[in-house]
Coordinates of C-alpha atoms and ligand atoms in Angstrom, one line a residue:
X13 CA -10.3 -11.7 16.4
X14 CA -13.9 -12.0 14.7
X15 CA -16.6 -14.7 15.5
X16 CA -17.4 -14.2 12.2
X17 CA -17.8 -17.6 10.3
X18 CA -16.4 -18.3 7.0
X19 CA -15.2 -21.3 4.7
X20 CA -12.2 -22.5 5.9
X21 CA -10.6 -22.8 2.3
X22 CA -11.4 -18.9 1.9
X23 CA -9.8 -18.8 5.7
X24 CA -6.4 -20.3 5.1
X25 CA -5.9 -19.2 1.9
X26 CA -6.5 -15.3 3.2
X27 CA -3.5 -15.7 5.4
X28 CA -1.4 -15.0 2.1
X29 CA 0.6 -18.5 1.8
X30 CA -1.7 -20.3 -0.2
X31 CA -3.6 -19.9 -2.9
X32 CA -7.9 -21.4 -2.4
X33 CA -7.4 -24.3 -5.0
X34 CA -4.0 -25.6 -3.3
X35 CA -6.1 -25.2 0.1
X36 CA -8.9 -27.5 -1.8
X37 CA -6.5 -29.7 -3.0
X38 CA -5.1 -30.3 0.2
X39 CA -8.3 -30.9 2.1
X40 CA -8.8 -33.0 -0.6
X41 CA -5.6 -35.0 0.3
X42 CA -6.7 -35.0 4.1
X43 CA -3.8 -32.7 5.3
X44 CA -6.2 -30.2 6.9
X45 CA -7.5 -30.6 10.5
X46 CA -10.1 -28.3 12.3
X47 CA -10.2 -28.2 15.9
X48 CA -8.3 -31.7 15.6
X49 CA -10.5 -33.3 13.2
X50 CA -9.2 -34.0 9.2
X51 CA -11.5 -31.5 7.3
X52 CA -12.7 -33.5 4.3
X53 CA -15.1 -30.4 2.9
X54 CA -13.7 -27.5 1.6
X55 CA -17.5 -25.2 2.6
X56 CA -16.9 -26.2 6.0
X57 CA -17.3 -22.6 8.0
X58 CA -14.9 -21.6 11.1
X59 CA -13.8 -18.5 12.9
X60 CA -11.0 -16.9 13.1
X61 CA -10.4 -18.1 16.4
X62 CA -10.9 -22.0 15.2
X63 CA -7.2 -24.3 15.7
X64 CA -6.2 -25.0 12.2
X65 CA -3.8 -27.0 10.6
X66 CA -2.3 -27.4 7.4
X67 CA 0.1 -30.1 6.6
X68 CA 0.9 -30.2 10.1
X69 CA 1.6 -26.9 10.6
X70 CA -0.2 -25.0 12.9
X71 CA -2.1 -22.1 11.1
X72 CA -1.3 -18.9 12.7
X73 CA -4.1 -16.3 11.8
X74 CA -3.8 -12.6 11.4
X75 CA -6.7 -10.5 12.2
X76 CA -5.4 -8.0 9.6
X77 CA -3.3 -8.0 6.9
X78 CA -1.0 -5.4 5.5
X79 CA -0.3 -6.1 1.7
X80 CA 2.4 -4.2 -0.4
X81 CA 1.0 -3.7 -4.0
X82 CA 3.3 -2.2 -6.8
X83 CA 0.2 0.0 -8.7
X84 CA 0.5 0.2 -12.1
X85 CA -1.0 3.2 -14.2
X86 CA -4.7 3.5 -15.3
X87 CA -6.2 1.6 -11.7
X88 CA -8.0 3.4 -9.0
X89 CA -7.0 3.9 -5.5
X90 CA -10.2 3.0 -3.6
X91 CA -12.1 -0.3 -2.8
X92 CA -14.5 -0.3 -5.1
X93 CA -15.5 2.1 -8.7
X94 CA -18.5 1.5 -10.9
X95 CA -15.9 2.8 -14.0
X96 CA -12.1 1.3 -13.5
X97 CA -10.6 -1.3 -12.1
X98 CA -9.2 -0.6 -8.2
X99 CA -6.4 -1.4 -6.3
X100 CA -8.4 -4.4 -4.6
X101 CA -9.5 -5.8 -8.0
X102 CA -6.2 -6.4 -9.2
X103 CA -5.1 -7.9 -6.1
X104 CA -4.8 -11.8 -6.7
X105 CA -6.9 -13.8 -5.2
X106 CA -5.4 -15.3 -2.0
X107 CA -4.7 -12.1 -0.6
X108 CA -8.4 -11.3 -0.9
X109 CA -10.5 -10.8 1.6
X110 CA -13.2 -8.5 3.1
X111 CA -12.9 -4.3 4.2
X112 CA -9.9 -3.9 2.0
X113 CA -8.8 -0.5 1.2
X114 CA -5.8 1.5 0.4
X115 CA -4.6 3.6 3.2
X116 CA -3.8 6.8 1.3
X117 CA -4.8 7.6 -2.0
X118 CA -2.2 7.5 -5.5
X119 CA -4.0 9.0 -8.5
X120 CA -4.8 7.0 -11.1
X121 CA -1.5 7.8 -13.4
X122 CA 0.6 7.9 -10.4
X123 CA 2.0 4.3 -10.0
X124 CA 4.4 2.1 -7.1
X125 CA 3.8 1.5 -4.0
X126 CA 0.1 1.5 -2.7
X127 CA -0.4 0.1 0.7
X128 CA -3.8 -2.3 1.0
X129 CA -5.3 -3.3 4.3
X130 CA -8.2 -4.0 6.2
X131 CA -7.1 -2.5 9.4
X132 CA -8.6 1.1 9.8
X133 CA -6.6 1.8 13.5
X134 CA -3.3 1.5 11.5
X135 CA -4.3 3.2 8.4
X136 CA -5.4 6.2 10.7
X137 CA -2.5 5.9 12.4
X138 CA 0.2 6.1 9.2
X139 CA -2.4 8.7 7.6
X140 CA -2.5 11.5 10.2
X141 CA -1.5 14.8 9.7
X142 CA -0.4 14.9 13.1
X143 CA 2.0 12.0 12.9
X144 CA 3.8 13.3 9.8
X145 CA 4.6 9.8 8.3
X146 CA 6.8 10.7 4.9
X147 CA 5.9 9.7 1.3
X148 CA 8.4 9.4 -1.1
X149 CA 8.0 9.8 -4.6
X150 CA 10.1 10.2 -8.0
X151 CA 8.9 12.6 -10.5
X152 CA 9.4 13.5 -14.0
X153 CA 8.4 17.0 -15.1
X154 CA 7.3 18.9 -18.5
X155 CA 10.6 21.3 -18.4
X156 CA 13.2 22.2 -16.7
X157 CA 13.0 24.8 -13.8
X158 CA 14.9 26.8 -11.2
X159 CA 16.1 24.2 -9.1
X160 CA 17.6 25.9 -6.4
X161 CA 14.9 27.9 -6.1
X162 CA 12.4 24.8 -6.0
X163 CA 14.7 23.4 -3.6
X164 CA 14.3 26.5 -1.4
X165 CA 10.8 26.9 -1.7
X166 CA 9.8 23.1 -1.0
X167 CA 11.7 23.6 1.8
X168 CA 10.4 26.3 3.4
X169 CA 6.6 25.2 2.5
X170 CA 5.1 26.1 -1.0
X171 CA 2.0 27.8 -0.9
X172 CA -0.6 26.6 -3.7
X173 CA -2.4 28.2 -6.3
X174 CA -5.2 28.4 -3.7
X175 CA -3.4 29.6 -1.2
X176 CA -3.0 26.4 1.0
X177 CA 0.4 26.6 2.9
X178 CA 2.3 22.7 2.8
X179 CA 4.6 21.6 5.2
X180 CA 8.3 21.5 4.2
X181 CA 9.2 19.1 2.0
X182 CA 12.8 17.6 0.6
X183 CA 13.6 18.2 -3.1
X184 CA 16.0 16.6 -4.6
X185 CA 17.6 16.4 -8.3
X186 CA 17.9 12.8 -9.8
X187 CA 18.1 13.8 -13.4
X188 CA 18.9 16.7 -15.2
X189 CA 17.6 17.1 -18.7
X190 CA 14.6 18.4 -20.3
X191 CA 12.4 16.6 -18.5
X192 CA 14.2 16.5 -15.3
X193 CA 13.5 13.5 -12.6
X194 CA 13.5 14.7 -8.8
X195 CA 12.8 12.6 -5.4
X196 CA 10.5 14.0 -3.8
X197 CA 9.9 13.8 0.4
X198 CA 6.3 15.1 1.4
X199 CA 4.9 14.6 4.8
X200 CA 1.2 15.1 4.2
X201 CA -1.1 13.6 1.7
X202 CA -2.9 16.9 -0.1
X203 CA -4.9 16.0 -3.2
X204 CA -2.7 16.1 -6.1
X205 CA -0.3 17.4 -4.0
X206 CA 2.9 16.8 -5.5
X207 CA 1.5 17.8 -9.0
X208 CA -0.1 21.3 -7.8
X209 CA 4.0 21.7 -6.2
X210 CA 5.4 21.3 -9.3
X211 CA 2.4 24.0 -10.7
X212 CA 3.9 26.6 -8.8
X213 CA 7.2 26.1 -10.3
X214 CA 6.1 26.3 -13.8
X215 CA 6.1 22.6 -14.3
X216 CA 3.7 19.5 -15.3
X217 CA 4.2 16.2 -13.7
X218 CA 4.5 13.7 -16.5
X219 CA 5.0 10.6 -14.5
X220 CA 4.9 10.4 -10.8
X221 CA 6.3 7.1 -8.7
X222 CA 5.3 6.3 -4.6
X223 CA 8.9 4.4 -3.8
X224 CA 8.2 4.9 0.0
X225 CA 6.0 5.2 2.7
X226 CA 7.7 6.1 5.6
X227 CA 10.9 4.6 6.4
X228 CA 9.7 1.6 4.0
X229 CA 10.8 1.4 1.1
X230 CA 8.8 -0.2 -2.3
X231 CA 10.3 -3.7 -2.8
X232 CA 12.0 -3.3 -6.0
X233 CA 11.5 -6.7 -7.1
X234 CA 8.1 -6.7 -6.8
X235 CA 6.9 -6.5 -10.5
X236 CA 4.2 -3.7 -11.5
X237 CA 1.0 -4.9 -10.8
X238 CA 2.1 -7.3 -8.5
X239 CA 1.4 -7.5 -4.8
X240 CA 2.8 -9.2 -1.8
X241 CA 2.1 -9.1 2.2
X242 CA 4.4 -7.2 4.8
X243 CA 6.2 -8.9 7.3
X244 CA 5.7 -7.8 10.9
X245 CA 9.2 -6.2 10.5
X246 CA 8.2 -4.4 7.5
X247 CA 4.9 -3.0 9.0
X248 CA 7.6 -1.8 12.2
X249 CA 9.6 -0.2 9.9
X250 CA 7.6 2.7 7.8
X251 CA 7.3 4.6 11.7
X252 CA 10.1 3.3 13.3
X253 CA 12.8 4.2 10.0
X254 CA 10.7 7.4 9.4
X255 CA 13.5 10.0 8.3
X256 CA 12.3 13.1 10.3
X257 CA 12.9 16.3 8.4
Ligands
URA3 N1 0.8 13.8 -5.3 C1 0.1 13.8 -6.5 O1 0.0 14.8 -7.1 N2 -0.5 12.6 -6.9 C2 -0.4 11.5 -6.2 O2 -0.9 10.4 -6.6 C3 0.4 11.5 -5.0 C4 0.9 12.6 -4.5

């Protein structure tokens, strides 16, 4: 919880259930009460920590949100760019609010399912090397190539161009034709990581899709360049249904 004042319009509506002008229209209507009171301005400030009601429902208020956003090509993954829009810009507005930031970084072609919060302890947490947290992704390549052999040497750890040794990860064939589709399982997060794999096979990544983090998969009726928040249940489930490999 933060002592940190701010409107209570902005407040409620950066729990994720209602958008700031339905908030205003309902203070409007006198169906908001703070600390007991009926709120009649929509300016008024209040902490986190303030008793809040909305249409006589009590307003239970997250310190953090976690917000499941389906990226779509040509936006950055970062808070904030002085050249392109980011993964925060795009987000609508009542699931706005202050520190966001994408826990793990998607390049700017690759699109799905980018994860947006404002709680650093749990994007640590999911981001560690240590923990091993998986990433799931579905890619389409230049050409065809050895697939057994890509199978094998994803498995047993590919070594980059540079020379950096990756953890095993899990290919798998989803397509075959000349510009074959695999899943792909990583459990690291290596800058272009899944792109300098595919280098060392001979291949280009043409298109390249996040459709899990964790054991949690991308809502598939969440449309590109929409966003939604996690339930508690979802946030449970990227560790808890974590496919070790
Ligand atoms: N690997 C890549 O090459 N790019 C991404 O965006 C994610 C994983």
């Amino acid at each position: 919880m933060t002592a940190k004042k701010e409107r209570i319009d902005k407040v409620i509506s950066s729990q994720g259930l209602i958008s700031r002008s339905e908030v205003k229209a309902l203070i409007k209507k006198g169906e908001v009460t703070l600390n007991g009171e009926v709120v009649t301005d929509s300016a008024v400030k209040v902490t986190y920590s303030d008793d809040i009601f909305v249409n006589g429902e009590k307003l239970f208020q997250t310190e953090h949100v976690y917000i499941m956003l389906n990226k779509p090509h040509g936006v950055v993954s970062a808070s904030n760019d002085k050249n392109d829009k980011t993964v925060v810009d795009i987000l609508p507005d009542e699931l706005k609010r202050k520190n966001l930031f994408p826990a793990g970084r998607l390049d700017k072609d690759t699109t799905g399912f980018c994860l947006v919060t404002d709680d650093g302890d749990f994007a640590h947490n999911i981001l560690s090397p240590s923990r091993h947290v998986t990433k799931t992704y579905i890619a389409k390549i230049s050409n065809p190539i050895d697939y057994e052999k890509a199978k094998k040497g994803f498995s047993e750890g590919v070594v980059l161009a540079d020379g950096t040794v990756l953890l095993s990860a899990v290919l798998s064939l989803i397509e075959d034709s000349d510009n074959p589709v695999f899943k792909v399982i990583i459990k690291e997060g290596k800058y272009h990581q899944i792109k300098r794999m595919f280098a060392s096979f001979g291949a280009t990544v043409t298109e390249l899709k996040r459709i899990a983090i964790g054991g949690l998969p991308l809502d598939d009726s969440l449309p590109v360049g929409s966003a939604r928040l996690l339930t508690g249940e979802e946030l449970k489930f990227i560790v808890e249904n974590d496919e070790k490999f």
